[in-house]
Short mmCIF file of C-alpha atoms in Angstrom, two decimals:
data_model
loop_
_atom_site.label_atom_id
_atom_site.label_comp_id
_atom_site.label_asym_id
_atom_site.label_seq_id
_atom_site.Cartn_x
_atom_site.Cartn_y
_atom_site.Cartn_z
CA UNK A 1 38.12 152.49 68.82
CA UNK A 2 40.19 153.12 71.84
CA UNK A 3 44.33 153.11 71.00
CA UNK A 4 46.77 153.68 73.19
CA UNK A 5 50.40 153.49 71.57
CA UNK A 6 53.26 153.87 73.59
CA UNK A 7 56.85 154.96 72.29
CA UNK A 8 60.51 156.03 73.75
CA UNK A 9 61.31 152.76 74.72
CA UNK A 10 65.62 151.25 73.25
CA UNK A 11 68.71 150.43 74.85
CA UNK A 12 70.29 152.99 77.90
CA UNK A 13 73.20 152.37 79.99
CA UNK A 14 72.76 151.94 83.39
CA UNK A 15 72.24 155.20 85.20
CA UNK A 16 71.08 157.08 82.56
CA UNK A 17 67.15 158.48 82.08
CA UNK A 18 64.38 157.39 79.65
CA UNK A 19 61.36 159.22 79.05
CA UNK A 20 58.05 157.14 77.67
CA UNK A 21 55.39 158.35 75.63
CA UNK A 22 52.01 156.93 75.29
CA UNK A 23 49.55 158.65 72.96
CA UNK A 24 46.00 158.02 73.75
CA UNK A 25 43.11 157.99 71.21
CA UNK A 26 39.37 156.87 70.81
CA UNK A 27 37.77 158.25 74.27
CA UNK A 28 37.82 160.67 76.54
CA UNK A 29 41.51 161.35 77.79
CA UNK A 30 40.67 163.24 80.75
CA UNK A 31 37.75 161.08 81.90
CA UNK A 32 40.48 158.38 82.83
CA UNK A 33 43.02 157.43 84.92
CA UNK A 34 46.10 156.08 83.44
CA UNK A 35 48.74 153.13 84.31
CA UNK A 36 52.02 151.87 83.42
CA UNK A 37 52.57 148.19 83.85
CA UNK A 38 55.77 146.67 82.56
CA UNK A 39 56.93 142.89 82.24
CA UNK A 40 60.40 141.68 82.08
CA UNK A 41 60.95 139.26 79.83
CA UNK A 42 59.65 136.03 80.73
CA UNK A 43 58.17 137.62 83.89
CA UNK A 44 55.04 138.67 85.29
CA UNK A 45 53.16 141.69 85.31
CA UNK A 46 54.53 144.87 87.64
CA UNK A 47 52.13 147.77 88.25
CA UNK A 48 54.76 151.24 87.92
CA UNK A 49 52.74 153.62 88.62
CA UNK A 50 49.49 155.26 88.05
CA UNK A 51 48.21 158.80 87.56
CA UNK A 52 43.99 160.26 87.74
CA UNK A 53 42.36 162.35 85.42
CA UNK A 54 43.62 165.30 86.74
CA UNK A 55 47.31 164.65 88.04
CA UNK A 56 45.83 165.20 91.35
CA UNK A 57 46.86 161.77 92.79
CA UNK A 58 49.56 159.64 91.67
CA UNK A 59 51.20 156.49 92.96
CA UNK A 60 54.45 154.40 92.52
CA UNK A 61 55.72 150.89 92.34
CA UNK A 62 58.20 150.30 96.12
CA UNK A 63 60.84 149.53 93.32
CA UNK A 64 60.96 152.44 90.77
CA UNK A 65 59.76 155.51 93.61
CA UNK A 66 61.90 158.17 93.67
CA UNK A 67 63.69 157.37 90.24
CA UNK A 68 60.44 157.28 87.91
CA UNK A 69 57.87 160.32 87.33
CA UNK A 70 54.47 159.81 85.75
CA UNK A 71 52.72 162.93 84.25
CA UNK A 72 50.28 163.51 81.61
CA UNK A 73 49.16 166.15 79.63
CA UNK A 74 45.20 166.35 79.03
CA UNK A 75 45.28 168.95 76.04
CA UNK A 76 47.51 166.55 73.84
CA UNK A 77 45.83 163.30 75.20
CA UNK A 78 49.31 161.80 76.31
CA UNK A 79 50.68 159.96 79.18
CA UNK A 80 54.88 159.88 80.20
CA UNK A 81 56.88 157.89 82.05
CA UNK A 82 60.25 159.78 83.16
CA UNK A 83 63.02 157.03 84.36
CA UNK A 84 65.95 158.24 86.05
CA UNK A 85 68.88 156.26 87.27
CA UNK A 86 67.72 152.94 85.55
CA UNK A 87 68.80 149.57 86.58
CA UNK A 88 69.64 146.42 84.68
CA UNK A 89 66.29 145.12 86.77
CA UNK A 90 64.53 147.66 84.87
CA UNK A 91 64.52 146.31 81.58
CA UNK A 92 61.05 145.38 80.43
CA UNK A 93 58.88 145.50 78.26
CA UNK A 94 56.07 148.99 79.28
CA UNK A 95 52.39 149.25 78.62
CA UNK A 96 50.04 152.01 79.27
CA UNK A 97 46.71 151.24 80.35
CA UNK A 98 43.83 153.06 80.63
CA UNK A 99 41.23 153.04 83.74
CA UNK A 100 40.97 152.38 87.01
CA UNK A 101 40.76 148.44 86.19
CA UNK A 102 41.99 148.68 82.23
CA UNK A 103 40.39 147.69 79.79
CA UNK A 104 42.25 148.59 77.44
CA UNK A 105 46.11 148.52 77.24
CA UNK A 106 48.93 149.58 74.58
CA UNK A 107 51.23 146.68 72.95
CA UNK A 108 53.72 148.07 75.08
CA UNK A 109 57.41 149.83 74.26
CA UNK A 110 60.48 147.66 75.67
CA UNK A 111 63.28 149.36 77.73
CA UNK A 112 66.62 147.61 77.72
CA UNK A 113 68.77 148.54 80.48
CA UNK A 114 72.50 147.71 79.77
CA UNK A 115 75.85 148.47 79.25
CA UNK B 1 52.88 147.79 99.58
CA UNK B 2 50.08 144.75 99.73
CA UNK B 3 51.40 141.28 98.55
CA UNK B 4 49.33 139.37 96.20
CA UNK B 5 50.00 135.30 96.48
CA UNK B 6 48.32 133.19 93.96
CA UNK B 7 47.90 129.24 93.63
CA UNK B 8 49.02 127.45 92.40
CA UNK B 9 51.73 128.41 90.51
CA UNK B 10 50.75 126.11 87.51
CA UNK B 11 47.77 124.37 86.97
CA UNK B 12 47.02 121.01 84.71
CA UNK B 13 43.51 120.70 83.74
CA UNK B 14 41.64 118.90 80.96
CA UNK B 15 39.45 120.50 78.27
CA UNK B 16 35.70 121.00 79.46
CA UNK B 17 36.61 120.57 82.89
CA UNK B 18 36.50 123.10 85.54
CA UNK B 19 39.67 125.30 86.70
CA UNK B 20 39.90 127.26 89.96
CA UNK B 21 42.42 129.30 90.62
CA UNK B 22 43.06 131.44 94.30
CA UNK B 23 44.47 134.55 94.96
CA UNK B 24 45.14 135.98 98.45
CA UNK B 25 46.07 139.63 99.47
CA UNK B 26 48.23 140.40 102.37
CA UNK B 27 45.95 142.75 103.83
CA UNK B 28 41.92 143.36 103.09
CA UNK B 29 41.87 144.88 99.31
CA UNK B 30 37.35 144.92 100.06
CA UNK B 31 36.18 143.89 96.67
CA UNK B 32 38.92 145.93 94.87
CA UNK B 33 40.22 142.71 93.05
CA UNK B 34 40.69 142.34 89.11
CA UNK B 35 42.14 139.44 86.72
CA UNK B 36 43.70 139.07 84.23
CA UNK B 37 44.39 136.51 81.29
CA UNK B 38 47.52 136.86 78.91
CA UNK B 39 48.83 134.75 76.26
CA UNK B 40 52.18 135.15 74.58
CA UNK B 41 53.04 138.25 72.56
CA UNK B 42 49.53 139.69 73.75
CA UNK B 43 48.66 142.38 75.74
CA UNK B 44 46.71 141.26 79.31
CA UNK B 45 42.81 141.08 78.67
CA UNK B 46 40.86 142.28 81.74
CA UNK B 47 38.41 139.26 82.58
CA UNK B 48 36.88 140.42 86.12
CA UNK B 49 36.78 143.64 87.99
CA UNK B 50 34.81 144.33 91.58
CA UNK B 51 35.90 140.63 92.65
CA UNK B 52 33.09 139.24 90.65
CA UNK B 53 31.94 141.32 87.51
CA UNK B 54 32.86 139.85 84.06
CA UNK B 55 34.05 142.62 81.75
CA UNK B 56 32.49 143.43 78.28
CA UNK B 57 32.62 140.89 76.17
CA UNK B 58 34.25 138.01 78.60
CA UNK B 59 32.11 134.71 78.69
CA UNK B 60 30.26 133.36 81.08
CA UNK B 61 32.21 130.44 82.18
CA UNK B 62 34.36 133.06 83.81
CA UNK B 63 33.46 133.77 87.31
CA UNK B 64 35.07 135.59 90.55
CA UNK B 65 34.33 135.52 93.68
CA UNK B 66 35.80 136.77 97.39
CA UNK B 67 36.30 139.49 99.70
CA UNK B 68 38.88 140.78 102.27
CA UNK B 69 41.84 138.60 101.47
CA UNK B 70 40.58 135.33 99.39
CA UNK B 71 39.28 135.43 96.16
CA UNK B 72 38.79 132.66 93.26
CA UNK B 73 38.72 132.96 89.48
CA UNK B 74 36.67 129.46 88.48
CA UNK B 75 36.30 128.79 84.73
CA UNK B 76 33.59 126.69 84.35
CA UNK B 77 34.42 124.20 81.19
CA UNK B 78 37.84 125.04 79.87
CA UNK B 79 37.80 125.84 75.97
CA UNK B 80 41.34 125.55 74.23
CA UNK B 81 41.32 129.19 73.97
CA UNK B 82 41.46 129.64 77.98
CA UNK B 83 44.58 128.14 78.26
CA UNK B 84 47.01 131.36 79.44
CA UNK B 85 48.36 132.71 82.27
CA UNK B 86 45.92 134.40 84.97
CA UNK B 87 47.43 137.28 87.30
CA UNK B 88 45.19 139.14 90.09
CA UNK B 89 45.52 142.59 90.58
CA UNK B 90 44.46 144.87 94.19
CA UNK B 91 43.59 148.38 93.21
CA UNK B 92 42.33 149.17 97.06
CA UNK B 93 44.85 152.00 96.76
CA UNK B 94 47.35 153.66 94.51
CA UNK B 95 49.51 151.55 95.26
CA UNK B 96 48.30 148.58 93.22
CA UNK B 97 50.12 145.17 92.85
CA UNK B 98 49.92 142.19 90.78
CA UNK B 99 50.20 138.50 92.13
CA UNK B 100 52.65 136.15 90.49
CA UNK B 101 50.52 134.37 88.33
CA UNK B 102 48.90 131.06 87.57
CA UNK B 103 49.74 129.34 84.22
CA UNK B 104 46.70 127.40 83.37
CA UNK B 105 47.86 124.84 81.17
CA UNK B 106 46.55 121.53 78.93
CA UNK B 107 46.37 118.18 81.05
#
């Protein structure tokens, strides 16, 4: 069964960095590429970013590029979200999501941006 | 970054009748067009990818069709459980986008 739980997520001041977690289980890690979608509350869905199988291409949202990092790490079947300099705007709640269309998606980790 | 515009906004439709629901990109996405349904608290639920193929496990009163820049999502006889909110997604590039989404909801 394929799982994908993500974690890191609370309440940072504006400014400050968050790092996200999502640990992947149930298939083939490295066969996949991976998203990050987030929805502020009461909102709709925002693609962040995505990553392929092999970090070799990665892509970013207009709104979080230059301030958010995705990486992953094949060998422990994980995907990460570093935010820098975070916004009030960026509160949301954060899925992962696996595939080029997905699938499959985590029940997400919220970020609360405020002071 | 392409712009994904979907109509309407909300939609009021009886149970068991039919429900279409448009989504237009800014700029040609080919067939590189997926929905979405979502109901509250819930992770989305991939219903079409490729414009027009149904994923695992999604009936067949959900269809898609388009190219380019115009697509539809039709749902042939609404069930109760089909009443959500329905977002297209572009994935011509890596930078992929979301529209704004369509609530389907009970007339």
């Amino acid at each position: 069964e394929v799982q994908l739980v993500e974690s890191g997520g609370g309440l940072v001041q504006p400014g400050r960095s968050l790092r996200l977690s999502c640990a992947a289980s149930g298939f083939t890690f490295d066969d996949y590429a991976m998203h990050w979608v987030r929805q502020a509350p009461g909102k709709g869905l925002e693609w962040v970013s995505g990553i392929s199988w092999n970090s070799g291409s990665t892509g970013y949202a207009d709104s979080v590029k230059g301030r958010f990092t995705i990486s992953r790490d094949n060998a422990k079947n994980s995907l990460y979200l570093q935010m820098n300099s975070l916004r009030a705007e960026d509160t949301a709640l954060y899925y992962c999501a696996k595939g080029e269309v997905s699938q499959h998606w985590g029940q997400g980790t919220l970020v609360t941006v405020s002071s | 970054e392409i712009v994904m515009t979907q109509s309407p906004a909300t939609l009021s439709v009886s149970p068991g009748e039919r429900a279409t629901l448009s989504c237009r990109a800014s700029q040609s996405v080919s067939s590189n067009l997926a929905w979405y349904q979502q109901k509250p608290g819930q992770a989305p639920r991939l219903l079409i990818y490729g414009a027009s193929t149904r994923a695992t496990g999604i009936p067949a009163r959900f269809s898609g069709s388009g190219s380019g820049t115009e697509f539809t999502l039709t749902i042939s006889s609404l069930q109760s459980e089909d009443f959500a909110v329905y977002y297209c997604q572009q994935y011509n590039n890596w930078s992929r986008t979301f529209g704004q989404g369509t609530k389907l909801e009970i007339k």
